[in-house]
């Protein structure tokens, strides 16, 4: 792997195409996703699913203007192999985990479809928490389509009314390392200020051109570490009059658990409830689902 390609792992690059009223974001994850997945030893189908979900979370989360804002993407079902999947993004930090039924997975095809993984009544919820204003808003759409990327497109079409194209890819290199990557393209409404749109165009033929070009980008190409992110943008839009590259953003694994944080959370419970949660030695063991780390906290420490 070249040094140039190495610099394109674990970062996001934004761009705009002014003449086509469009913006885009491209992401490639490397060591970050290796670290997250290594904590759980997921089977291949679950690993690939979480890789795609983390990529989508990075694509959408990195568009937040509020530096302290948080995006959470969650899928949940009662009958599928995957019972719960949660990913979140805050300030360039990513984390995520999956709860699944190992017995059901063992009976599924080697490469199960999205429908097989989630069943027929699953939903995708995307939640934005704005640190600056304290506001929270959420959109929920059925988990339709053959990929999570298609479900994300449905979210933007239904909840945001923004024409959107999403592509995502995940691969294992010959040495065992994982690469996940994605592309997000969106049509920009006229007069957009933050999230308030003064006027959304109902006809946007220029968007069809951008989307058609975006559809030519394959998953393998996105996840090819020998190609820089700038090269991918150039391949797609080199015939455009102007493409403006925005500031890049470094991405890191960001589980926010720590003994002090866990103790602060437990301290919010009455002492009697803390004692009920503790073992015979007065220790409460908290298992972080994101990083698969156990935190033993004594009741006296939690009580402060």
Coordinates of C-alpha atoms in Angstrom, one line a residue:
X1 CA 0.0 0.0 0.0
X2 CA 1.4 3.4 -0.9
X3 CA 1.8 6.2 1.6
X4 CA -0.8 8.3 -0.4
X5 CA -3.4 5.5 0.0
X6 CA -2.6 5.1 3.7
X7 CA -3.5 8.8 4.2
X8 CA -6.9 8.1 2.7
X9 CA -8.0 5.7 5.4
X10 CA -10.2 6.9 8.3
X11 CA -11.1 10.2 6.8
X12 CA -14.0 12.0 5.1
X13 CA -13.8 14.4 2.2
X14 CA -16.6 16.8 1.2
X15 CA -17.1 18.6 -2.1
X16 CA -19.7 20.7 -3.9
X17 CA -20.6 21.0 -7.6
X18 CA -22.0 24.6 -7.8
X19 CA -23.3 24.5 -11.4
X20 CA -25.3 21.3 -10.6
X21 CA -26.6 22.5 -7.2
X22 CA -25.2 19.4 -5.6
X23 CA -22.9 18.4 -2.7
X24 CA -21.1 15.2 -1.9
X25 CA -19.2 13.3 0.8
X26 CA -16.8 10.4 0.4
X27 CA -15.5 8.3 3.2
X28 CA -13.0 5.4 3.6
X29 CA -12.5 3.5 6.8
X30 CA -9.5 1.3 7.7
X31 CA -7.8 0.9 11.1
X32 CA -10.9 2.5 12.7
X33 CA -13.2 -0.3 11.5
X34 CA -10.6 -3.0 12.3
X35 CA -10.6 -1.8 15.9
X36 CA -14.4 -1.7 16.3
X37 CA -14.9 -5.1 14.7
X38 CA -12.0 -6.8 16.5
X39 CA -13.7 -6.2 19.9
X40 CA -16.6 -8.5 19.0
X41 CA -15.5 -11.3 16.7
X42 CA -18.6 -11.0 14.5
X43 CA -19.4 -13.6 11.8
X44 CA -18.7 -12.4 8.2
X45 CA -22.3 -11.4 7.4
X46 CA -22.7 -9.3 10.6
X47 CA -19.2 -7.8 10.1
X48 CA -20.1 -6.7 6.6
X49 CA -23.4 -5.3 7.8
X50 CA -21.9 -3.2 10.6
X51 CA -19.1 -2.1 8.2
X52 CA -21.7 -0.7 5.9
X53 CA -23.7 0.9 8.8
X54 CA -20.6 2.6 10.2
X55 CA -19.8 4.0 6.7
X56 CA -23.3 5.4 6.4
X57 CA -23.0 6.9 9.8
X58 CA -19.7 8.6 8.9
X59 CA -21.1 9.9 5.6
X60 CA -24.2 11.5 7.2
X61 CA -22.6 12.5 10.5
X62 CA -19.7 14.3 8.9
X63 CA -22.2 16.7 7.2
X64 CA -23.3 18.1 10.6
X65 CA -22.5 21.8 10.9
X66 CA -22.7 21.6 14.7
X67 CA -19.3 20.4 15.8
X68 CA -20.7 19.0 19.1
X69 CA -23.8 17.5 17.4
X70 CA -24.4 13.8 17.4
X71 CA -26.0 11.5 14.8
X72 CA -27.4 8.1 15.8
X73 CA -28.4 5.4 13.3
X74 CA -30.4 2.5 14.7
X75 CA -32.2 -0.5 13.3
X76 CA -34.4 -2.8 15.4
X77 CA -36.7 -5.8 14.7
X78 CA -38.4 -8.5 16.8
X79 CA -38.2 -11.4 14.4
X80 CA -35.0 -11.1 12.3
X81 CA -31.5 -12.4 12.8
X82 CA -30.3 -8.9 13.8
X83 CA -32.3 -7.8 16.8
X84 CA -30.6 -4.4 17.3
X85 CA -27.9 -2.4 15.5
X86 CA -26.7 1.0 16.8
X87 CA -24.0 3.3 15.4
X88 CA -23.3 6.9 16.3
X89 CA -21.1 9.8 15.2
X90 CA -19.9 12.8 17.2
X91 CA -17.1 15.2 16.3
X92 CA -15.3 12.7 14.0
X93 CA -15.7 9.8 16.5
X94 CA -17.5 6.6 15.4
X95 CA -18.8 3.6 17.3
X96 CA -21.3 0.8 16.7
X97 CA -22.4 -2.7 17.7
X98 CA -24.9 -5.4 16.7
X99 CA -27.0 -7.8 18.7
X100 CA -28.0 -10.9 16.7
X101 CA -29.3 -14.4 17.1
X102 CA -26.4 -16.8 16.4
X103 CA -28.7 -19.8 16.0
X104 CA -30.9 -18.1 13.4
X105 CA -27.8 -16.9 11.6
X106 CA -26.4 -20.5 11.4
X107 CA -29.6 -21.6 9.6
X108 CA -29.5 -18.7 7.1
X109 CA -27.8 -18.8 3.7
X110 CA -24.0 -18.1 3.6
X111 CA -24.7 -14.6 2.3
X112 CA -28.0 -13.6 3.8
X113 CA -30.1 -10.8 2.2
X114 CA -31.1 -7.7 4.1
X115 CA -34.6 -9.1 4.4
X116 CA -33.2 -12.4 5.9
X117 CA -31.1 -10.5 8.4
X118 CA -33.9 -8.2 9.6
X119 CA -37.2 -9.9 8.7
X120 CA -40.2 -8.1 7.3
X121 CA -41.0 -5.4 9.9
X122 CA -37.7 -3.7 10.5
X123 CA -37.2 0.1 10.6
X124 CA -34.3 2.5 10.2
X125 CA -34.2 5.4 12.6
X126 CA -31.8 8.4 12.2
X127 CA -31.6 10.8 15.1
X128 CA -29.9 14.2 15.1
X129 CA -29.0 15.8 18.5
X130 CA -27.9 19.4 18.2
X131 CA -25.5 20.4 21.0
X132 CA -25.7 24.1 20.3
X133 CA -29.5 24.3 20.6
X134 CA -30.4 21.2 22.5
X135 CA -32.8 20.2 19.8
X136 CA -33.4 16.6 18.7
X137 CA -35.2 15.4 15.6
X138 CA -35.6 11.9 14.2
X139 CA -36.8 10.3 11.0
X140 CA -38.0 6.7 10.8
X141 CA -38.5 4.7 7.6
X142 CA -39.1 1.0 6.8
X143 CA -35.9 -1.0 6.2
X144 CA -36.7 -1.6 2.6
X145 CA -34.4 -2.4 -0.3
X146 CA -31.5 -4.8 -0.7
X147 CA -28.9 -2.7 1.2
X148 CA -28.7 -0.3 4.0
X149 CA -27.6 2.3 1.5
X150 CA -31.0 2.1 -0.2
X151 CA -32.7 2.4 3.1
X152 CA -30.7 5.6 3.8
X153 CA -31.8 7.0 0.4
X154 CA -35.4 6.3 1.4
X155 CA -34.8 8.2 4.7
X156 CA -33.7 11.3 2.9
X157 CA -36.4 11.1 0.3
X158 CA -39.2 10.7 2.9
X159 CA -37.9 12.6 6.0
X160 CA -35.8 15.3 4.4
X161 CA -37.3 15.6 0.9
X162 CA -33.7 15.8 -0.5
X163 CA -32.9 13.7 -3.6
X164 CA -30.0 11.6 -2.5
X165 CA -27.7 8.9 -3.8
X166 CA -25.8 6.6 -1.5
X167 CA -23.1 4.0 -2.3
X168 CA -21.3 1.8 0.2
X169 CA -18.7 -1.0 -0.1
X170 CA -16.9 -3.3 2.3
X171 CA -14.0 -5.7 1.7
X172 CA -11.4 -7.7 3.4
X173 CA -7.8 -7.4 2.1
X174 CA -5.6 -10.5 1.6
X175 CA -3.8 -9.7 4.9
X176 CA -7.1 -9.7 6.9
X177 CA -7.6 -5.9 7.2
X178 CA -11.0 -4.5 6.5
X179 CA -11.8 -1.5 4.3
X180 CA -15.2 0.2 4.2
X181 CA -16.1 3.1 2.0
X182 CA -19.0 5.1 0.9
X183 CA -20.3 8.0 -1.3
X184 CA -23.1 10.4 -0.5
X185 CA -24.5 12.8 -3.2
X186 CA -27.3 15.2 -2.6
X187 CA -29.3 17.8 -4.5
X188 CA -29.1 21.2 -2.7
X189 CA -32.5 22.9 -2.2
X190 CA -32.5 26.6 -3.0
X191 CA -32.3 29.0 -0.1
X192 CA -31.2 26.3 2.4
X193 CA -30.1 27.8 5.7
X194 CA -29.2 25.1 8.2
X195 CA -32.2 22.7 8.0
X196 CA -34.8 25.3 7.0
X197 CA -35.5 25.3 3.3
X198 CA -37.1 28.4 1.9
X199 CA -37.8 26.7 -1.4
X200 CA -37.2 23.2 -2.7
X201 CA -37.2 22.7 -6.4
X202 CA -39.7 20.2 -7.7
X203 CA -37.9 19.7 -11.0
X204 CA -34.1 19.4 -11.0
X205 CA -32.8 17.9 -14.2
X206 CA -29.2 18.8 -13.2
X207 CA -29.6 16.3 -10.3
X208 CA -30.3 13.5 -12.7
X209 CA -26.9 14.1 -14.3
X210 CA -25.1 14.1 -10.9
X211 CA -26.9 10.9 -9.8
X212 CA -26.2 9.1 -13.1
X213 CA -22.5 9.8 -12.7
X214 CA -22.6 8.7 -9.1
X215 CA -24.2 5.4 -10.0
X216 CA -21.2 4.5 -12.1
X217 CA -19.0 4.3 -8.9
X218 CA -18.9 0.6 -7.8
X219 CA -18.4 -0.7 -4.3
X220 CA -15.1 -2.3 -5.1
X221 CA -13.8 1.0 -6.5
X222 CA -14.9 2.9 -3.4
X223 CA -13.1 0.5 -1.1
X224 CA -9.9 0.3 -3.2
X225 CA -7.1 1.7 -0.9
X226 CA -4.9 2.3 -3.9
X227 CA -7.2 5.1 -5.1
X228 CA -7.2 8.4 -3.2
X229 CA -10.5 10.0 -2.3
X230 CA -9.6 13.0 -4.6
X231 CA -9.0 10.6 -7.4
X232 CA -12.5 9.1 -7.0
X233 CA -14.1 12.5 -7.0
X234 CA -12.1 13.4 -10.2
X235 CA -13.1 10.2 -11.9
X236 CA -16.8 11.0 -11.4
X237 CA -16.9 14.7 -12.1
X238 CA -13.8 15.7 -14.2
X239 CA -16.1 17.0 -16.9
X240 CA -17.8 19.5 -14.6
X241 CA -17.0 23.2 -14.9
X242 CA -16.1 23.4 -11.2
X243 CA -15.8 20.9 -8.3
X244 CA -14.9 22.5 -5.0
X245 CA -13.2 20.3 -2.4
X246 CA -14.0 21.0 1.2
X247 CA -11.9 20.5 4.3
X248 CA -11.2 16.9 5.0
X249 CA -12.1 15.4 8.4
X250 CA -10.2 12.7 10.3
X251 CA -12.3 9.9 11.7
X252 CA -11.5 7.9 14.8
X253 CA -13.0 5.2 17.0
X254 CA -14.9 7.0 19.7
X255 CA -16.4 4.8 22.5
X256 CA -17.0 7.3 25.3
X257 CA -17.1 4.8 28.2
X258 CA -14.7 5.1 31.1
X259 CA -14.8 4.1 34.8
X260 CA -15.5 7.7 35.8
X261 CA -18.3 8.0 33.2
X262 CA -19.9 4.7 34.3
X263 CA -19.7 5.7 38.0
X264 CA -21.4 9.0 37.2
X265 CA -24.3 7.2 35.4
X266 CA -24.7 4.7 38.2
X267 CA -24.7 7.6 40.8
X268 CA -28.0 8.7 39.3
X269 CA -29.7 5.6 40.7
X270 CA -30.8 5.4 44.4
X271 CA -28.3 3.6 46.6
X272 CA -30.8 0.8 47.2
X273 CA -31.0 0.1 43.5
X274 CA -27.3 0.2 43.2
X275 CA -27.0 -2.4 45.9
X276 CA -29.5 -4.6 44.0
X277 CA -27.4 -4.4 40.9
X278 CA -24.2 -5.3 42.8
X279 CA -22.8 -8.8 43.4
X280 CA -21.9 -10.3 46.8
X281 CA -18.7 -8.2 47.0
X282 CA -20.6 -4.9 46.4
X283 CA -19.4 -4.6 42.8
X284 CA -21.6 -3.6 39.8
X285 CA -20.2 -4.8 36.5
X286 CA -21.2 -2.8 33.5
X287 CA -20.5 -4.3 30.1
X288 CA -20.2 -1.7 27.3
X289 CA -21.9 -3.0 24.2
X290 CA -19.9 -0.7 21.9
X291 CA -16.3 -1.7 22.9
X292 CA -17.1 -5.0 24.7
X293 CA -15.3 -3.8 27.8
X294 CA -16.4 -4.7 31.4
X295 CA -16.2 -2.0 34.0
X296 CA -16.3 -3.1 37.7
X297 CA -17.6 -0.3 39.9
X298 CA -18.0 -0.5 43.7
X299 CA -21.3 0.8 45.1
X300 CA -19.4 3.2 47.3
X301 CA -17.6 4.7 44.2
X302 CA -20.9 5.0 42.3
X303 CA -22.5 6.7 45.2
X304 CA -19.7 9.3 45.2

